[in-house]
């Protein structure tokens, strides 16, 4: 393993050098460690989304994964203990949660909870969303403000894409100090509470200045399965539905558990 970044006690990023692995922004790979003695399978593996963009610049840069330690989990507490130089196994890239699977629209809404922001951080640093969508809104819901990760990437995307990029952070378990959030980033609306509440009340769309409806929006959802379900329910009330190749819609999802 090439490196580790600690965001909080339970939230960290792992950097892994494996230049042979090619992927599309939004995909995941399995990370694995040897299984405990006596296990049926030789390895314990779980999927994790790439944070880095494909074709890293410089190309020698490692792959990066943002991981939360699930306290009772099998693999994530062991990943949390890894340090630079430790062995870790990585499988091939896989998955359909990619821009190419989403129909073009005036506005793409990327909605994430927790580590579900990872695939969006990768996509935002490719050209594809900017060629396919007029504007992109990144909505990120976390429990605590310190979990609003990767401010440097968000600032870089905003500087590169100007008024075409919006970032809407949500903090649910403490009052959000918008001034502090924006000292690191640049002049974004901040929300206290859950994404679902601000979607139901219309507060989110009002702050961003775009409506979420069938004509204007495509929505990608990633992270907590309850959030993914509830947002689909709220958008369903507006006549929006899951996108399938044979039955086009407006919602594309990746539930993490
Ligand atoms: C496509 C895909 C991409 C993923 N990408 C990421 C990623 O980038 N970063 C990341 O941290 N995780 C990601 N996950 C989740 C990850 O694969 C593991 O499920 C997670 O790390 C827990 O593994 P574990 O072995 O520690 O827990 P397990 O022993 O497998 O799970 C224990 C229980 O914890 C719950 N659980 C699992 N994951 C979570 C979670 N993240 N938060 C809360 N409860 C959970 C489930 O109820 C599960 O039954 C992804 C999952 C999928 C399907
Ligand atoms: N983050 C921590 O401080 C912490 C500490 C210890 C352990 N963990 C463990 O880490 C794992 C992941 O935690 P996490 O904090 O990254 O992810 P999470 O529990 O999914 O929370 C991330 C954000 O999603 C919100 N959310 C949850 N359900 C939702 C729903 N139905 N609709 C809309 N929003 C919803 C949460 O709001 P709410 O706050 O209102 O739930 C929070 O703002 C869990 O297993 C957890 O036990 C986390």
XYZ file of C-alpha atoms and ligand atoms in Angstrom:
358
model
C 0.000 0.000 0.000
C 1.375 3.380 -1.030
C -0.245 5.649 1.542
C -3.022 6.445 4.006
C -4.880 9.683 4.738
C -6.829 9.986 8.011
C -9.897 12.238 7.793
C -11.371 11.284 11.187
C -10.874 8.383 13.611
C -13.100 6.165 11.446
C -12.818 7.697 7.985
C -9.673 7.298 5.914
C -8.331 6.997 2.367
C -5.998 4.280 1.125
C -3.650 4.767 -1.814
C -2.676 1.691 -3.789
C -0.177 1.488 -6.623
C -1.484 -0.808 -9.351
C -0.887 0.867 -12.720
C -2.143 -2.206 -14.608
C -5.718 -1.637 -13.416
C -7.790 0.434 -15.824
C -11.242 1.711 -14.903
C -14.027 4.109 -15.859
C -14.894 6.921 -13.416
C -17.665 5.648 -11.120
C -16.508 2.025 -11.073
C -15.268 0.039 -8.088
C -12.686 -2.666 -7.438
C -12.511 -5.358 -4.777
C -9.977 -4.777 -2.013
C -8.992 -7.915 -0.158
C -6.921 -9.263 2.728
C -6.168 -12.900 3.637
C -9.072 -14.533 5.491
C -8.583 -15.719 9.063
C -7.257 -19.288 9.368
C -9.946 -21.966 8.917
C -12.113 -19.809 6.613
C -13.625 -21.433 3.519
C -12.484 -18.643 1.206
C -8.780 -17.727 1.184
C -9.457 -13.964 1.050
C -11.993 -11.500 2.465
C -12.942 -9.036 -0.275
C -15.333 -6.058 -0.488
C -16.009 -3.531 -3.269
C -14.736 0.073 -2.974
C -15.199 2.930 -5.476
C -12.231 4.683 -7.079
C -11.814 8.290 -5.897
C -9.082 9.075 -8.394
C -9.865 9.825 -12.022
C -8.810 7.331 -14.701
C -5.459 8.136 -16.267
C -4.075 9.826 -13.200
C -1.875 12.812 -13.764
C 0.939 12.021 -13.205
C 0.248 8.527 -14.501
C 2.392 7.018 -11.740
C -0.018 8.315 -9.057
C -1.701 5.573 -7.020
C -5.376 4.583 -7.026
C -7.302 6.012 -4.078
C -10.251 4.703 -2.025
C -12.272 6.513 0.678
C -13.314 4.064 3.400
C -15.399 4.241 6.550
C -14.772 1.772 9.346
C -17.993 -0.146 10.062
C -17.449 -1.026 13.748
C -18.846 -4.596 13.579
C -17.644 -5.166 9.996
C -15.378 -7.981 8.818
C -12.978 -6.195 6.463
C -13.197 -2.433 7.032
C -11.738 -2.489 10.599
C -8.766 -4.434 9.215
C -8.354 -1.966 6.336
C -8.394 0.816 8.940
C -5.285 -0.689 10.568
C -3.197 -0.797 7.378
C -0.175 1.442 7.104
C 2.083 2.451 4.211
C 3.995 -0.567 2.894
C 1.467 -3.172 4.113
C 0.160 -5.734 1.601
C -3.342 -5.394 0.157
C -4.927 -7.132 -2.819
C -6.930 -5.304 -5.477
C -9.164 -6.884 -8.135
C -10.294 -5.661 -11.557
C -12.574 -2.665 -11.961
C -16.268 -3.274 -12.436
C -19.646 -1.515 -12.370
C -22.251 0.436 -14.331
C -22.557 3.501 -12.099
C -20.852 5.614 -14.761
C -21.761 8.746 -16.734
C -22.013 6.776 -19.932
C -25.090 4.965 -18.531
C -26.916 8.238 -17.768
C -28.957 10.069 -20.445
C -27.991 13.675 -21.229
C -29.918 16.435 -19.408
C -29.586 20.136 -18.564
C -28.574 19.329 -14.969
C -26.917 16.267 -13.419
C -27.518 15.892 -9.667
C -24.926 13.731 -7.891
C -26.322 12.877 -4.432
C -24.174 11.016 -1.907
C -24.086 10.107 1.757
C -20.821 9.309 3.552
C -18.249 7.543 1.394
C -20.780 7.492 -1.464
C -19.107 10.703 -2.642
C -16.154 8.639 -3.963
C -17.407 7.810 -7.491
C -18.520 11.420 -7.994
C -15.068 12.766 -7.083
C -13.699 10.548 -9.825
C -16.337 11.519 -12.442
C -16.059 15.259 -11.734
C -12.403 15.171 -12.771
C -13.151 13.666 -16.172
C -14.532 15.539 -19.180
C -17.598 13.353 -19.638
C -20.096 15.022 -17.275
C -19.112 18.425 -18.630
C -19.707 17.318 -22.213
C -23.034 15.665 -21.439
C -24.690 17.975 -18.877
C -25.070 21.754 -18.749
C -24.523 21.906 -14.985
C -23.532 19.483 -12.265
C -24.666 19.653 -8.625
C -22.757 17.608 -6.042
C -24.861 17.025 -2.901
C -23.016 15.402 0.027
C -24.663 14.383 3.313
C -22.528 13.507 6.355
C -23.064 13.237 10.108
C -20.251 15.588 11.147
C -18.666 18.554 9.346
C -15.194 16.960 9.534
C -16.527 14.245 7.193
C -16.901 16.763 4.341
C -13.840 15.282 2.678
C -11.607 16.337 -0.225
C -12.180 20.139 -0.117
C -9.143 20.525 -2.412
C -10.814 18.522 -5.193
C -14.060 20.469 -4.816
C -12.263 23.818 -5.034
C -10.264 22.649 -8.066
C -13.427 21.528 -9.897
C -15.167 24.786 -9.076
C -12.223 26.843 -10.339
C -12.042 24.799 -13.534
C -15.795 24.671 -14.265
C -16.912 28.047 -12.901
C -20.689 28.577 -12.735
C -21.430 25.119 -14.122
C -20.584 23.395 -10.815
C -22.544 23.583 -7.536
C -21.627 21.923 -4.246
C -24.262 21.473 -1.526
C -22.924 19.957 1.723
C -25.303 18.623 4.409
C -24.335 17.982 8.041
C -26.929 16.100 10.106
C -25.602 15.755 13.661
C -24.231 19.197 14.486
C -25.050 22.749 13.522
C -23.111 23.497 10.369
C -20.799 26.506 10.447
C -21.079 27.634 6.846
C -18.302 30.175 7.270
C -15.852 27.433 8.285
C -16.932 25.161 5.418
C -16.433 27.981 2.958
C -13.044 29.046 4.280
C -11.751 25.833 2.736
C -14.099 25.871 -0.229
C -15.809 28.769 -2.001
C -19.196 30.288 -1.316
C -21.529 27.290 -1.346
C -24.891 26.930 0.383
C -24.647 24.672 3.476
C -27.449 22.690 5.051
C -28.168 21.216 8.461
C -30.126 17.941 8.457
C -30.685 15.296 5.824
C -30.734 15.592 2.029
C -34.213 14.033 1.982
C -35.708 16.765 4.199
C -34.336 19.578 2.012
C -35.528 17.780 -1.097
C -39.045 17.325 0.305
C -39.279 20.975 1.423
C -37.870 22.392 -1.824
C -35.022 24.081 0.117
C -32.284 22.324 -1.838
C -33.542 23.313 -5.276
C -34.237 26.876 -4.102
C -30.668 27.293 -2.835
C -29.110 25.827 -5.973
C -31.495 27.600 -8.340
C -32.537 24.554 -10.381
C -35.597 22.332 -10.164
C -35.387 18.566 -10.153
C -37.950 17.274 -12.622
C -38.271 14.912 -15.588
C -37.411 17.555 -18.173
C -34.477 19.231 -16.446
C -32.657 16.612 -14.404
C -30.831 13.318 -14.201
C -30.087 12.129 -10.667
C -27.340 9.744 -9.535
C -27.650 8.402 -5.958
C -24.844 6.706 -4.035
C -24.270 5.540 -0.461
C -26.691 4.632 2.338
C -29.422 2.343 0.917
C -32.116 4.047 3.011
C -31.217 7.430 1.475
C -31.179 5.857 -1.989
C -34.679 4.403 -1.398
C -36.164 7.525 0.168
C -34.878 9.891 -2.522
C -36.269 7.571 -5.198
C -39.615 7.687 -3.387
C -39.589 11.504 -3.294
C -38.611 11.760 -6.958
C -41.212 9.117 -7.833
C -43.867 11.535 -6.584
C -42.646 13.887 -9.332
C -43.036 11.167 -11.988
C -39.304 10.373 -12.108
C -38.152 6.740 -12.183
C -35.088 4.461 -12.384
C -33.297 4.668 -15.702
C -33.053 1.405 -17.616
C -31.741 0.948 -21.135
C -35.093 -0.429 -22.317
C -37.211 1.998 -20.271
C -35.411 5.326 -20.000
C -35.806 7.239 -16.748
C -34.001 9.839 -14.683
C -32.523 8.020 -11.668
C -29.336 5.896 -11.529
C -28.349 4.282 -8.238
C -25.521 2.558 -6.340
C -26.410 1.336 -2.829
C -23.339 0.552 -0.722
C -24.949 -2.095 1.466
C -20.510 -1.017 -5.369
C -20.046 -0.741 -3.962
C -19.065 0.218 -3.752
C -18.655 0.495 -2.444
N -17.727 1.478 -2.250
C -17.373 1.802 -0.968
C -16.451 2.872 -0.728
O -15.944 3.529 -1.658
N -16.133 3.140 0.563
C -16.672 2.432 1.620
O -16.340 2.717 2.779
N -17.527 1.418 1.406
C -17.883 1.083 0.152
N -18.749 0.046 -0.060
C -19.136 -0.792 1.111
C -18.024 -1.855 1.316
O -17.974 -2.724 0.207
C -18.258 -2.739 2.563
O -19.582 -3.193 2.562
C -17.999 -1.986 3.853
O -16.649 -1.526 3.911
C -18.262 -2.902 5.061
O -17.495 -4.047 4.940
P -17.157 -4.938 6.235
O -16.559 -6.222 5.778
O -16.367 -4.130 7.214
O -18.584 -5.172 6.876
P -19.509 -6.469 6.681
O -19.076 -7.494 7.651
O -19.559 -6.841 5.244
O -20.901 -5.796 6.990
C -21.490 -5.680 8.228
C -22.805 -4.915 8.065
O -22.530 -3.506 8.098
C -23.441 -2.812 7.241
N -22.646 -1.972 6.336
C -21.878 -2.328 5.312
N -21.264 -1.253 4.759
C -21.660 -0.204 5.500
C -21.359 1.170 5.447
N -20.513 1.698 4.532
N -21.944 1.959 6.369
C -22.786 1.447 7.281
N -23.109 0.163 7.377
C -22.550 -0.662 6.491
C -24.275 -3.824 6.529
O -25.543 -3.875 7.158
C -23.536 -5.120 6.734
O -24.407 -6.197 6.785
C -19.196 -0.234 -1.352
C -20.161 -1.206 -1.589
C -20.601 -1.450 -2.866
C -21.670 -2.492 -3.078
N -19.928 9.050 10.987
C -19.594 8.703 12.234
O -19.314 9.510 13.108
C -19.541 7.243 12.636
C -19.142 6.918 13.936
C -19.105 5.566 14.296
C -19.447 4.613 13.397
N -19.819 4.941 12.153
C -20.191 3.865 11.260
O -19.781 4.096 9.912
C -20.782 3.598 9.031
C -21.159 4.647 8.037
O -21.448 5.859 8.697
P -21.566 7.230 7.882
O -21.767 8.301 8.881
O -20.459 7.342 6.898
O -22.859 6.981 6.976
P -24.416 7.103 7.278
O -24.780 6.489 8.571
O -25.074 6.628 6.057
O -24.636 8.705 7.429
C -24.260 9.629 6.428
C -25.359 10.672 6.241
O -26.492 10.034 5.664
C -27.637 10.426 6.406
N -28.718 9.472 6.259
C -28.864 8.284 6.882
N -30.018 7.695 6.494
C -30.597 8.549 5.620
C -31.816 8.522 4.892
N -32.669 7.521 4.982
N -32.098 9.573 4.097
C -31.263 10.616 3.998
N -30.097 10.707 4.659
C -29.772 9.682 5.461
C -27.143 10.561 7.821
O -28.067 11.324 8.569
P -28.327 11.024 10.155
O -27.155 11.584 10.904
O -29.612 11.764 10.405
O -28.471 9.544 10.318
C -25.825 11.265 7.582
O -26.038 12.636 7.375
C -21.921 3.143 9.913
O -21.795 1.750 10.042
C -21.686 3.759 11.222
O -22.140 2.888 12.263
C -19.875 6.243 11.755
